[in-house]
Short mmCIF file of C-alpha atoms and ligand atoms in Angstrom, two decimals:
data_model
loop_
_atom_site.label_atom_id
_atom_site.label_comp_id
_atom_site.label_asym_id
_atom_site.label_seq_id
_atom_site.Cartn_x
_atom_site.Cartn_y
_atom_site.Cartn_z
CA UNK A 5 -15.99 -2.81 -4.47
CA UNK A 6 -12.26 -2.49 -5.14
CA UNK A 7 -10.31 0.71 -5.19
CA UNK A 8 -10.09 1.19 -8.96
CA UNK A 9 -12.76 0.88 -11.61
CA UNK A 10 -13.88 -2.62 -12.46
CA UNK A 11 -15.01 -3.43 -15.95
CA UNK A 12 -17.80 -5.90 -16.75
CA UNK A 13 -16.64 -8.86 -18.83
CA UNK A 14 -17.86 -7.53 -22.16
CA UNK A 15 -17.51 -3.80 -21.70
CA UNK A 16 -17.96 -1.79 -24.88
CA UNK A 17 -17.12 1.78 -25.75
CA UNK A 18 -17.54 3.80 -28.90
CA UNK A 19 -14.05 5.26 -28.50
CA UNK A 20 -11.10 4.28 -26.32
CA UNK A 21 -8.26 6.80 -26.03
CA UNK A 22 -4.84 5.48 -24.95
CA UNK A 23 -2.92 8.09 -22.93
CA UNK A 24 -4.15 11.06 -20.87
CA UNK A 25 -1.68 13.71 -22.05
CA UNK A 26 -2.95 16.93 -23.66
CA UNK A 27 -3.59 15.27 -27.04
CA UNK A 28 -5.50 12.34 -25.57
CA UNK A 29 -7.74 14.33 -23.26
CA UNK A 30 -8.43 16.88 -26.01
CA UNK A 31 -9.41 14.10 -28.42
CA UNK A 32 -11.61 12.62 -25.68
CA UNK A 33 -13.25 15.96 -24.94
CA UNK A 34 -14.25 16.63 -28.55
CA UNK A 35 -15.37 13.06 -29.17
CA UNK A 36 -17.51 13.09 -26.02
CA UNK A 37 -19.00 16.45 -27.00
CA UNK A 38 -20.57 14.81 -30.02
CA UNK A 39 -22.25 12.25 -27.81
CA UNK A 40 -19.92 9.26 -28.13
CA UNK A 41 -19.23 6.95 -25.19
CA UNK A 42 -15.55 7.61 -24.52
CA UNK A 43 -12.98 6.00 -22.21
CA UNK A 44 -9.44 7.31 -21.60
CA UNK A 45 -6.82 4.85 -20.29
CA UNK A 46 -3.63 6.15 -18.63
CA UNK A 47 -0.82 3.88 -17.52
CA UNK A 48 0.46 6.10 -14.71
CA UNK A 49 -1.22 6.59 -11.36
CA UNK A 50 -1.53 10.30 -12.02
CA UNK A 51 -2.61 12.42 -14.96
CA UNK A 52 0.02 15.03 -15.84
CA UNK A 53 2.82 13.63 -13.70
CA UNK A 54 5.76 13.29 -14.02
CA UNK A 55 6.12 16.43 -16.13
CA UNK A 56 8.54 15.81 -18.99
CA UNK A 57 8.25 19.18 -20.65
CA UNK A 58 9.67 22.71 -20.87
CA UNK A 59 6.01 23.83 -20.53
CA UNK A 60 6.16 26.72 -23.03
CA UNK A 61 3.10 27.59 -25.17
CA UNK A 62 1.99 30.59 -27.20
CA UNK A 63 -1.06 32.59 -26.15
CA UNK A 64 -2.76 32.19 -29.55
CA UNK A 65 -2.21 28.46 -29.48
CA UNK A 66 -3.55 28.04 -26.00
CA UNK A 67 -6.75 30.05 -26.28
CA UNK A 68 -8.07 27.77 -29.00
CA UNK A 69 -8.58 25.19 -26.26
CA UNK A 70 -8.83 26.77 -22.84
CA UNK A 71 -9.00 30.19 -21.18
CA UNK A 72 -5.62 31.04 -19.59
CA UNK A 73 -5.87 30.72 -15.83
CA UNK A 74 -3.29 31.84 -13.22
CA UNK A 75 -3.85 28.50 -11.45
CA UNK A 76 -1.65 26.78 -14.03
CA UNK A 77 0.44 29.61 -15.45
CA UNK A 78 3.89 30.02 -13.91
CA UNK A 79 5.09 32.91 -16.08
CA UNK A 80 4.05 35.15 -18.91
CA UNK A 81 6.77 35.41 -21.52
CA UNK A 82 7.25 38.51 -23.68
CA UNK A 83 10.81 38.15 -24.96
CA UNK A 84 13.10 35.56 -26.47
CA UNK A 85 16.87 35.79 -26.38
CA UNK A 86 18.86 33.58 -28.71
CA UNK A 87 22.48 33.04 -27.72
CA UNK A 88 25.08 32.12 -30.38
CA UNK A 89 28.10 29.93 -29.52
CA UNK A 90 30.34 33.03 -29.12
CA UNK A 91 27.84 34.62 -26.73
CA UNK A 92 26.23 37.07 -29.18
CA UNK A 93 22.65 37.64 -28.04
CA UNK A 94 19.81 38.15 -30.53
CA UNK A 95 16.49 39.47 -29.30
CA UNK A 96 13.79 38.88 -31.91
CA UNK A 97 10.55 40.83 -31.93
CA UNK A 98 7.88 38.25 -31.13
CA UNK A 99 4.77 40.29 -31.91
CA UNK A 100 2.97 38.21 -29.36
CA UNK A 101 3.46 36.52 -26.03
CA UNK A 102 3.30 33.16 -24.39
CA UNK A 103 3.26 31.27 -21.12
CA UNK A 104 5.26 28.79 -19.13
CA UNK A 105 2.67 26.42 -17.73
CA UNK A 106 2.43 24.27 -14.63
CA UNK A 107 1.65 21.19 -16.67
CA UNK A 108 0.97 19.11 -13.65
CA UNK A 109 -2.12 21.23 -13.04
CA UNK A 110 -2.78 22.08 -16.70
CA UNK A 111 -3.02 18.42 -17.74
CA UNK A 112 -5.45 17.82 -14.85
CA UNK A 113 -7.55 20.72 -16.02
CA UNK A 114 -7.74 19.29 -19.56
CA UNK A 115 -8.68 15.90 -18.15
CA UNK A 116 -11.43 17.51 -16.07
CA UNK A 117 -12.78 19.25 -19.17
CA UNK A 118 -12.94 15.90 -20.97
CA UNK A 119 -14.65 14.29 -17.98
CA UNK A 120 -17.15 17.16 -17.74
CA UNK A 121 -18.07 16.51 -21.37
CA UNK A 122 -18.83 12.89 -20.49
CA UNK A 123 -15.55 11.01 -21.04
CA UNK A 124 -14.49 8.44 -18.45
CA UNK A 125 -10.85 8.46 -17.34
CA UNK A 126 -9.11 5.51 -15.73
CA UNK A 127 -5.52 5.62 -14.42
CA UNK A 128 -3.15 2.72 -13.69
CA UNK A 129 -4.42 1.17 -16.90
CA UNK A 130 -1.50 0.02 -19.04
CA UNK A 131 -2.49 -0.81 -22.61
CA UNK A 132 -0.25 -3.65 -23.78
CA UNK A 133 -1.90 -4.77 -26.99
CA UNK A 134 -4.76 -4.32 -29.43
CA UNK A 135 -7.70 -6.55 -30.23
CA UNK A 136 -7.21 -7.09 -33.94
CA UNK A 137 -9.63 -8.83 -36.26
CA UNK A 138 -8.62 -9.24 -39.87
CA UNK A 139 -6.39 -6.15 -39.70
CA UNK A 140 -9.14 -4.10 -38.05
CA UNK A 141 -8.64 -2.64 -34.59
CA UNK A 142 -11.58 -3.59 -32.36
CA UNK A 143 -10.34 -2.66 -28.92
CA UNK A 144 -7.46 -2.79 -26.48
CA UNK A 145 -5.78 -5.22 -24.11
CA UNK A 146 -5.17 -3.66 -20.74
CA UNK A 147 -3.21 -4.48 -17.61
CA UNK A 148 -5.22 -2.89 -14.81
CA UNK A 149 -3.63 -1.93 -11.48
CA UNK A 150 -0.57 -3.98 -12.35
CA UNK A 151 -2.51 -7.14 -11.74
CA UNK A 152 -5.56 -7.81 -13.87
CA UNK A 153 -5.31 -8.41 -17.65
CA UNK A 154 -8.57 -7.48 -19.44
CA UNK A 155 -9.91 -6.65 -22.89
CA UNK A 156 -12.04 -3.63 -23.72
CA UNK A 157 -13.84 -3.44 -27.03
CA UNK A 158 -14.33 -0.20 -28.96
CA UNK A 159 -15.37 0.88 -32.43
CA UNK A 160 -12.48 3.34 -32.61
CA UNK A 161 -9.19 3.41 -30.69
CA UNK A 162 -7.28 6.70 -30.53
CA UNK A 163 -3.57 6.25 -29.76
CA UNK A 164 -2.34 9.25 -27.74
CA UNK A 165 0.43 7.37 -26.01
CA UNK A 166 3.19 9.92 -26.44
CA UNK A 167 6.80 9.60 -27.56
CA UNK A 168 6.88 5.96 -26.42
CA UNK A 169 3.87 5.12 -28.57
CA UNK A 170 3.44 1.55 -29.63
CA UNK A 171 -0.27 1.52 -30.38
CA UNK A 172 0.24 2.43 -34.06
CA UNK A 173 2.99 -0.12 -34.50
CA UNK A 174 0.82 -2.91 -33.14
CA UNK A 175 -1.61 -2.14 -35.95
CA UNK A 176 1.10 -2.06 -38.61
CA UNK A 177 1.64 1.73 -38.85
CA UNK A 178 5.31 2.64 -38.94
CA UNK A 179 5.80 5.31 -36.28
CA UNK A 180 9.34 4.43 -35.23
CA UNK A 181 11.30 7.67 -34.91
CA UNK A 182 14.66 7.84 -36.67
CA UNK A 183 17.56 8.24 -34.27
CA UNK A 184 18.64 11.52 -35.89
CA UNK A 185 15.12 12.92 -35.46
CA UNK A 186 14.73 11.97 -31.82
CA UNK A 187 15.84 14.76 -29.53
CA UNK A 188 17.29 13.13 -26.46
CA UNK A 189 16.42 15.56 -23.69
CA UNK A 190 17.22 16.28 -20.06
CA UNK A 191 15.79 19.05 -17.93
CA UNK A 192 16.25 20.41 -14.43
CA UNK A 193 13.88 22.69 -12.62
CA UNK A 194 16.20 25.04 -10.76
CA UNK A 195 15.49 27.54 -8.04
CA UNK A 196 17.54 30.19 -6.30
CA UNK A 197 18.79 31.41 -9.67
CA UNK A 198 19.04 34.81 -11.27
CA UNK A 199 16.79 34.98 -14.35
CA UNK A 200 14.52 37.37 -16.21
CA UNK A 201 10.97 36.23 -15.43
CA UNK A 202 9.53 37.42 -18.75
CA UNK A 203 12.28 36.08 -21.05
CA UNK A 204 12.98 32.68 -22.58
CA UNK A 205 16.62 31.98 -23.41
CA UNK A 206 17.78 29.63 -26.17
CA UNK A 207 21.44 28.60 -26.52
CA UNK A 208 22.85 27.07 -29.67
CA UNK A 209 26.13 25.41 -30.52
CA UNK A 210 27.99 22.13 -30.83
CA UNK A 211 29.38 22.36 -27.32
CA UNK A 212 26.07 23.23 -25.66
CA UNK A 213 23.58 20.99 -27.48
CA UNK A 214 24.66 19.41 -30.79
CA UNK A 215 21.75 19.04 -33.20
CA UNK A 216 19.39 20.77 -30.79
CA UNK A 217 19.35 23.65 -28.32
CA UNK A 218 19.37 24.49 -24.65
CA UNK A 219 16.49 26.39 -23.08
CA UNK A 220 15.88 28.45 -19.96
CA UNK A 221 12.14 28.92 -19.43
CA UNK A 222 11.27 31.06 -16.40
CA UNK A 223 8.81 29.86 -13.77
CA UNK A 224 8.34 32.91 -11.60
CA UNK A 225 11.02 35.15 -10.10
CA UNK A 226 13.95 32.87 -9.36
CA UNK A 227 12.97 29.49 -10.75
CA UNK A 228 13.22 28.04 -14.26
CA UNK A 229 13.08 24.93 -16.40
CA UNK A 230 16.61 24.55 -17.74
CA UNK A 231 16.92 21.78 -20.26
CA UNK A 232 18.34 20.70 -23.57
CA UNK A 233 17.85 18.29 -26.39
CA UNK A 234 20.56 16.76 -28.53
CA UNK A 235 19.91 14.86 -31.73
CA UNK A 236 19.92 11.14 -30.88
CA UNK A 237 22.89 10.39 -33.10
CA UNK A 238 25.14 12.57 -30.92
CA UNK A 239 24.22 10.51 -27.88
CA UNK A 240 26.66 7.98 -29.20
CA UNK A 241 29.50 10.10 -27.88
CA UNK A 242 27.94 11.74 -24.87
CA UNK A 243 24.53 11.70 -23.17
CA UNK A 244 22.18 14.67 -22.84
CA UNK A 245 22.36 14.83 -19.06
CA UNK A 246 26.11 15.36 -19.02
CA UNK A 247 25.79 18.37 -21.36
CA UNK A 248 23.17 19.80 -19.04
CA UNK A 249 25.17 19.21 -15.88
CA UNK A 250 28.12 21.02 -17.42
CA UNK A 251 26.02 24.05 -18.35
CA UNK A 252 24.25 24.28 -15.01
CA UNK A 253 27.48 24.00 -13.01
CA UNK A 254 28.96 26.86 -15.01
CA UNK A 255 25.97 29.13 -15.34
CA UNK A 256 24.02 28.49 -12.11
CA UNK A 257 26.58 27.27 -9.56
CA UNK A 258 24.43 28.08 -6.53
CA UNK A 259 21.15 26.69 -7.83
CA UNK A 260 19.03 24.20 -5.95
CA UNK A 261 17.80 21.44 -8.19
CA UNK A 262 14.10 20.77 -7.61
CA UNK A 263 13.80 17.98 -10.13
CA UNK A 264 15.69 16.30 -12.97
CA UNK A 265 13.87 14.52 -15.77
CA UNK A 266 14.72 12.67 -18.97
CA UNK A 267 12.60 12.90 -22.10
CA UNK A 268 12.42 12.31 -25.81
CA UNK A 269 11.02 14.70 -28.40
CA UNK A 270 10.22 13.19 -31.79
CA UNK A 271 11.27 16.14 -34.01
CA UNK A 272 10.20 14.41 -37.18
CA UNK A 273 7.55 15.08 -39.76
CA UNK A 274 4.19 13.48 -39.04
CA UNK A 275 4.17 9.71 -39.59
CA UNK A 276 3.15 8.79 -43.15
CA UNK A 277 0.05 6.97 -41.97
CA UNK A 278 -1.82 8.01 -38.85
CA UNK A 279 -5.09 6.19 -39.50
CA UNK A 280 -5.99 2.60 -40.17
CA UNK A 281 -9.19 0.56 -39.76
CA UNK A 282 -10.48 1.39 -36.28
CA UNK A 283 -7.40 3.37 -35.21
CA UNK A 284 -6.26 6.99 -35.20
CA UNK A 285 -3.03 8.42 -33.77
CA UNK A 286 -2.66 11.89 -32.21
CA UNK A 287 0.05 14.05 -30.63
CA UNK A 288 3.57 12.71 -30.09
CA UNK A 289 2.28 9.24 -30.99
CA UNK A 290 1.56 10.50 -34.53
CA UNK A 291 4.77 12.57 -34.51
CA UNK A 292 2.82 15.83 -34.64
CA UNK A 293 5.55 17.85 -32.90
CA UNK A 294 6.90 21.02 -34.54
CA UNK A 295 10.17 19.62 -35.89
CA UNK A 296 12.17 22.83 -35.47
CA UNK A 297 11.11 23.96 -31.99
CA UNK A 298 10.16 20.59 -30.52
CA UNK A 299 6.92 22.14 -29.26
CA UNK A 300 4.19 19.53 -29.16
CA UNK A 301 1.59 20.65 -26.62
CA UNK A 302 -0.52 22.84 -28.90
CA UNK A 303 0.09 20.89 -32.11
CA UNK A 304 -0.85 17.67 -30.31
CA UNK A 305 -4.05 19.28 -29.05
CA UNK A 306 -4.84 20.45 -32.57
CA UNK A 307 -4.37 16.87 -33.79
CA UNK A 308 -6.45 15.62 -30.86
CA UNK A 309 -9.29 18.00 -31.58
CA UNK A 310 -9.49 17.10 -35.27
CA UNK A 311 -9.32 13.38 -34.51
CA UNK A 312 -11.87 13.61 -31.69
CA UNK A 313 -14.36 15.52 -33.81
CA UNK A 314 -14.02 13.17 -36.76
CA UNK A 315 -14.26 10.08 -34.55
CA UNK A 316 -17.38 11.54 -32.92
CA UNK A 317 -18.94 12.14 -36.35
CA UNK A 318 -18.09 8.62 -37.47
CA UNK A 319 -19.89 7.20 -34.43
CA UNK A 320 -22.88 9.49 -34.85
CA UNK A 321 -23.27 8.65 -38.54
CA UNK A 322 -22.38 5.02 -37.94
CA UNK A 323 -19.80 5.17 -40.72
CA UNK A 324 -16.37 4.17 -39.45
CA UNK A 325 -14.71 4.86 -42.79
CA UNK A 326 -15.08 8.57 -42.04
CA UNK A 327 -12.02 8.37 -39.80
CA UNK A 328 -9.81 8.17 -42.87
CA UNK A 329 -10.58 11.88 -43.48
CA UNK A 330 -8.45 12.69 -40.44
CA UNK A 331 -5.14 12.23 -42.24
CA UNK A 332 -6.04 14.81 -44.85
CA UNK A 333 -7.51 17.26 -42.35
CA UNK A 334 -4.34 17.12 -40.28
CA UNK A 335 -2.15 17.61 -43.34
CA UNK A 336 -4.14 20.68 -44.37
CA UNK A 337 -4.17 22.20 -40.89
CA UNK A 338 -0.56 21.65 -39.80
CA UNK A 339 1.00 18.55 -41.33
CA UNK A 340 2.16 20.22 -44.52
CA UNK A 341 3.64 23.11 -42.62
CA UNK A 342 5.53 20.65 -40.42
CA UNK A 343 6.96 18.99 -43.52
CA UNK A 344 8.39 22.34 -44.56
CA UNK A 345 9.75 22.98 -41.06
CA UNK A 346 11.31 19.54 -41.13
CA UNK A 347 13.31 20.45 -44.22
CA UNK A 348 14.39 23.73 -42.64
CA UNK A 349 15.48 21.87 -39.53
CA UNK A 350 17.61 19.51 -41.54
CA UNK A 351 19.87 22.29 -42.65
CA UNK A 352 19.83 24.64 -39.68
CA UNK A 353 20.93 21.93 -37.28
CA UNK A 354 23.90 21.24 -39.53
CA UNK A 355 25.35 24.75 -39.08
CA UNK A 356 28.84 24.86 -37.61
CA UNK A 357 29.49 27.15 -34.67
CA UNK A 358 31.35 29.56 -36.98
CA UNK A 359 28.34 29.80 -39.27
CA UNK A 360 26.00 30.40 -36.33
CA UNK A 361 28.28 33.17 -35.01
CA UNK A 362 28.42 34.77 -38.43
CA UNK A 363 24.63 34.74 -38.74
CA UNK A 364 24.25 36.12 -35.21
CA UNK A 365 26.62 39.01 -35.97
CA UNK A 366 24.56 39.86 -39.03
CA UNK A 367 21.29 39.70 -37.08
CA UNK A 368 22.60 41.82 -34.24
CA UNK A 369 22.80 44.78 -36.65
CA UNK A 370 19.03 44.77 -37.16
CA UNK A 371 17.07 46.99 -34.75
CA UNK A 372 14.61 45.20 -32.42
CA UNK A 373 11.48 46.63 -34.09
CA UNK A 374 12.45 45.09 -37.42
CA UNK A 375 13.70 41.78 -36.14
CA UNK A 376 10.53 39.74 -36.52
CA UNK A 377 10.93 35.96 -36.62
CA UNK A 378 10.32 36.05 -40.37
CA UNK A 379 12.99 38.68 -40.87
CA UNK A 380 15.33 36.75 -38.66
CA UNK A 381 14.93 33.70 -40.84
CA UNK A 382 15.46 35.56 -44.10
CA UNK A 383 18.53 37.40 -42.82
CA UNK A 384 19.96 34.08 -41.69
CA UNK A 385 19.41 32.74 -45.18
CA UNK A 386 20.96 35.79 -46.81
CA UNK A 387 24.07 35.43 -44.67
CA UNK A 388 24.48 31.93 -46.04
CA UNK A 389 24.13 32.13 -49.83
CA UNK A 390 24.14 28.36 -50.26
CA UNK A 391 21.01 28.22 -48.14
CA UNK A 392 19.03 30.34 -50.55
CA UNK A 393 18.97 27.41 -52.92
CA UNK A 394 17.91 25.04 -50.17
CA UNK A 395 15.11 27.35 -49.12
CA UNK A 396 13.97 27.88 -52.69
CA UNK A 397 13.56 24.13 -52.97
CA UNK A 398 11.11 24.20 -50.08
CA UNK A 399 8.74 26.46 -51.89
CA UNK A 400 8.93 24.93 -55.35
CA UNK B 3 22.36 -7.75 -25.59
CA UNK B 4 21.23 -4.53 -23.96
CA UNK B 5 21.81 -4.22 -20.23
CA UNK B 6 19.69 -1.90 -18.05
CA UNK B 7 21.94 -0.29 -15.45
CA UNK B 8 20.48 -0.22 -11.97
CA UNK B 9 18.37 2.66 -10.66
CA UNK B 10 19.21 5.20 -13.34
CA UNK B 11 16.16 4.90 -15.58
CA UNK B 12 13.66 7.77 -15.50
CA UNK B 13 11.02 5.89 -17.56
CA UNK B 14 10.83 8.63 -20.19
CA UNK B 15 10.25 6.45 -23.27
CA UNK B 16 12.87 8.03 -25.52
CA UNK B 17 14.41 4.59 -26.11
CA UNK B 18 11.00 3.07 -26.94
CA UNK B 19 10.41 5.75 -29.58
CA UNK B 20 13.51 4.80 -31.57
CA UNK B 21 13.46 1.01 -31.14
CA UNK B 22 12.88 -0.43 -34.62
CA UNK B 23 11.88 -3.81 -33.21
CA UNK B 24 9.26 -2.46 -30.81
CA UNK B 25 10.70 -4.68 -28.11
CA UNK B 26 10.94 -2.36 -25.09
CA UNK B 27 8.15 -2.58 -22.54
CA UNK B 28 7.78 0.63 -20.48
CA UNK B 29 5.58 0.55 -17.40
CA UNK B 30 5.05 3.41 -14.96
CA UNK B 31 8.29 2.63 -13.16
CA UNK B 32 9.83 -0.37 -14.85
CA UNK B 33 11.37 -1.10 -18.23
CA UNK B 34 12.02 -4.44 -19.86
CA UNK B 35 13.83 -5.32 -23.06
CA UNK B 36 12.60 -8.44 -24.76
CA UNK B 37 15.91 -10.02 -25.53
CA UNK B 38 14.60 -12.60 -28.01
CA UNK B 39 13.41 -9.82 -30.35
CA UNK B 40 16.19 -7.25 -29.80
CA UNK B 41 18.74 -7.13 -32.63
CA UNK B 42 21.43 -5.24 -30.67
CA UNK B 43 21.17 -2.27 -33.05
CA UNK B 44 22.16 0.11 -30.24
CA UNK B 45 19.70 2.91 -31.06
CA UNK B 46 18.05 2.83 -27.63
CA UNK B 47 21.49 3.08 -25.99
CA UNK B 48 22.41 6.27 -27.88
CA UNK B 49 18.98 7.87 -27.52
CA UNK B 50 18.86 7.51 -23.75
CA UNK B 51 19.42 10.93 -22.13
CA UNK B 52 20.57 9.38 -18.84
CA UNK B 53 23.07 6.75 -19.96
CA UNK B 54 20.97 3.93 -18.56
CA UNK B 55 21.51 1.32 -21.25
CA UNK B 56 24.61 -0.51 -22.32
CA UNK B 57 25.22 -2.68 -25.32
CA UNK B 58 27.17 -5.80 -24.38
CA UNK B 59 28.55 -6.94 -27.66
CA UNK B 60 29.13 -10.61 -27.74
CA UNK B 61 27.93 -11.86 -31.07
CA UNK B 62 24.94 -10.13 -32.57
CA UNK B 63 21.81 -12.13 -33.26
CA UNK B 64 22.41 -12.00 -36.98
CA UNK B 65 25.78 -13.63 -36.60
CA UNK B 66 27.78 -10.45 -37.26
CA UNK B 67 29.68 -8.34 -34.79
CA UNK B 68 27.40 -5.37 -34.04
C1 FAD C 525 12.20 17.77 -22.09
C2 FAD C 525 11.02 18.17 -22.95
C3 FAD C 525 10.67 19.51 -23.07
C4 FAD C 525 9.56 19.87 -23.85
N1 FAD C 525 9.22 21.20 -23.90
C5 FAD C 525 8.11 21.57 -24.56
C6 FAD C 525 7.67 22.92 -24.55
O1 FAD C 525 8.26 23.78 -23.89
N2 FAD C 525 6.55 23.25 -25.25
C7 FAD C 525 5.85 22.32 -25.96
O2 FAD C 525 4.85 22.68 -26.60
N3 FAD C 525 6.23 21.02 -25.99
C8 FAD C 525 7.34 20.62 -25.30
N4 FAD C 525 7.71 19.30 -25.31
C9 FAD C 525 6.90 18.33 -26.05
C10 FAD C 525 5.62 18.03 -25.29
O3 FAD C 525 5.91 17.69 -23.97
C11 FAD C 525 4.89 16.86 -25.95
O4 FAD C 525 4.80 17.10 -27.34
C12 FAD C 525 3.47 16.70 -25.39
O5 FAD C 525 3.50 16.31 -24.04
C13 FAD C 525 2.74 15.65 -26.21
O6 FAD C 525 1.48 15.39 -25.66
P1 FAD C 525 0.80 13.98 -25.89
O7 FAD C 525 -0.53 14.06 -25.25
O8 FAD C 525 0.87 13.62 -27.32
O9 FAD C 525 1.75 12.96 -25.14
P2 FAD C 525 2.15 12.88 -23.59
O10 FAD C 525 1.98 14.17 -22.92
O11 FAD C 525 3.48 12.24 -23.57
O12 FAD C 525 1.08 11.88 -23.01
C14 FAD C 525 1.09 10.52 -23.34
C15 FAD C 525 0.43 9.77 -22.20
O13 FAD C 525 0.20 8.43 -22.59
C16 FAD C 525 0.50 7.58 -21.52
N5 FAD C 525 0.82 6.26 -22.07
C17 FAD C 525 1.89 5.91 -22.82
N6 FAD C 525 1.85 4.62 -23.15
C18 FAD C 525 0.71 4.13 -22.61
C19 FAD C 525 0.12 2.85 -22.60
N7 FAD C 525 0.68 1.82 -23.23
N8 FAD C 525 -1.06 2.67 -21.94
C20 FAD C 525 -1.63 3.73 -21.30
N9 FAD C 525 -1.12 4.97 -21.27
C21 FAD C 525 0.04 5.17 -21.92
C22 FAD C 525 1.68 8.25 -20.85
O14 FAD C 525 1.83 7.82 -19.51
C23 FAD C 525 1.31 9.71 -20.96
O15 FAD C 525 0.57 10.16 -19.86
C24 FAD C 525 8.82 18.90 -24.54
C25 FAD C 525 9.17 17.55 -24.41
C26 FAD C 525 10.25 17.18 -23.61
C27 FAD C 525 10.60 15.73 -23.47
S1 SF4 C 526 15.55 6.42 -22.60
FE1 SF4 C 526 16.77 5.86 -20.81
S2 SF4 C 526 15.79 6.91 -19.07
FE2 SF4 C 526 14.34 6.92 -20.77
S3 SF4 C 526 13.08 5.07 -20.44
FE3 SF4 C 526 14.73 4.48 -21.83
S4 SF4 C 526 16.33 3.69 -20.50
FE4 SF4 C 526 14.93 4.84 -19.18
S1 SF4 C 527 19.23 -2.51 -29.30
FE1 SF4 C 527 17.85 -1.89 -30.99
S2 SF4 C 527 16.38 -3.57 -31.13
FE2 SF4 C 527 17.41 -3.82 -29.15
S3 SF4 C 527 16.06 -2.76 -27.68
FE3 SF4 C 527 17.62 -1.28 -28.37
S4 SF4 C 527 16.68 -0.21 -30.09
FE4 SF4 C 527 15.47 -2.08 -29.75
#
């Protein structure tokens, strides 16, 4: 027997999931729970690595899926500090808390949960095409271990292949992310730095991160993920990494750099179509990221759970048309809210530095107890009368 | 055509996400641009966080200067 898994010539699964990130393994877990025969294919040799993520999640989001465990929690976060271009610091009242994860371990844990529910997981399995029959998806084409090209048939394929997703496009779904919506991101994990271990910092401004923001997310006492995203269109002048290098040299001159990664965050609204015959898309692949914050771990898992449950039902009831319900379920649960956030994003990322400073000055007058995120938003709007009209439009 | 500069790519997939022609192949530690399909639109070049890609403008495939 070889090192990896070998597939018989006509192997057949109920559900094949492409990609073993949090959305894919969550979809697999919930599909397997309903008794379906599930296979997860991951192109990399390792689940959860490399980590291309700031690793921040909220407590409420997380506990829907897994009990928090110190094994994969680097920090507990209680405060946010938002820094305006002129240095004014705003400290909103979060009314909650969150975590900075160790995703390398967290993603493993999610994969183990899926496997414990009966899903099979295979790494070094690069999906490079779909088996299509009359517009219907009937399985995947896979390059195994960089050497063997095979086909695996399935009743339902779930595309969870992340920002670089192509699975949907192969089946005719338009998931290409617009350049202005793609946050081009770079992040360093730094150690030997002076930070507050319970506080996340966010920096805004044209000079720091045009069309995006810079983050400092603590990982323990003297270590942090320091990264930024710029809207793709600004990459025309200057690339994300050079903005980050400039900030780190200034702010953390004596840091040791543990790792540097590149990444893309599709800060768009969910793709118009995320289901077709035999295919569902989840997570970054479906563009299920929160378009304002760029957070996609929890929202992707929410998409994964809904898709997994519906796919499982469809198999159980032997009615594949049931998967079309997924689009609506997602819209009701989060999709519509993301559409609203998307509109908000479109005007907040257009603010000039002067406007941001003005808003920050206004906000800094509000005492901490009253500065909830909702209040913060409405004060920002009040400071900018033209925005009131824009915001009204969102609710009409 | 789009040139991949040596040794700088981090295989993050940001370029793949914006490519309207779906012509970038991203393996675990290798990327390839399928030149016959690429239209030299430049989106992948601007989206790349690490400045890995470069558009060499000769004549674009559609006969215009890109
Ligand atoms: C720099 C950065 C910082 C971020 N910070 C945060 C944050 O702090 N909080 C937050 O909530 N979100 C954050 N995000 C977003 C978050 O990382 C993603 O939304 C999340 O990882 C999406 O999960 P996923 O399962 O959909 O995709 P991924 O986690 O990207 O998983 C997709 C998987 O599919 C595999 N794959 C891709 N193509 C194929 C193929 N053809 N065949 C087989 N396998 C394939 C990939 O190798 C990968 O393992 C950040 C993103 C970036 C880039
Ligand atoms: S965006 Fe840049 S670093 Fe990322 S995969 Fe493409 S070429 Fe490589
Ligand atoms: S130039 Fe345009 S078409 Fe060519 S690979 Fe880049 S994004 Fe795709």
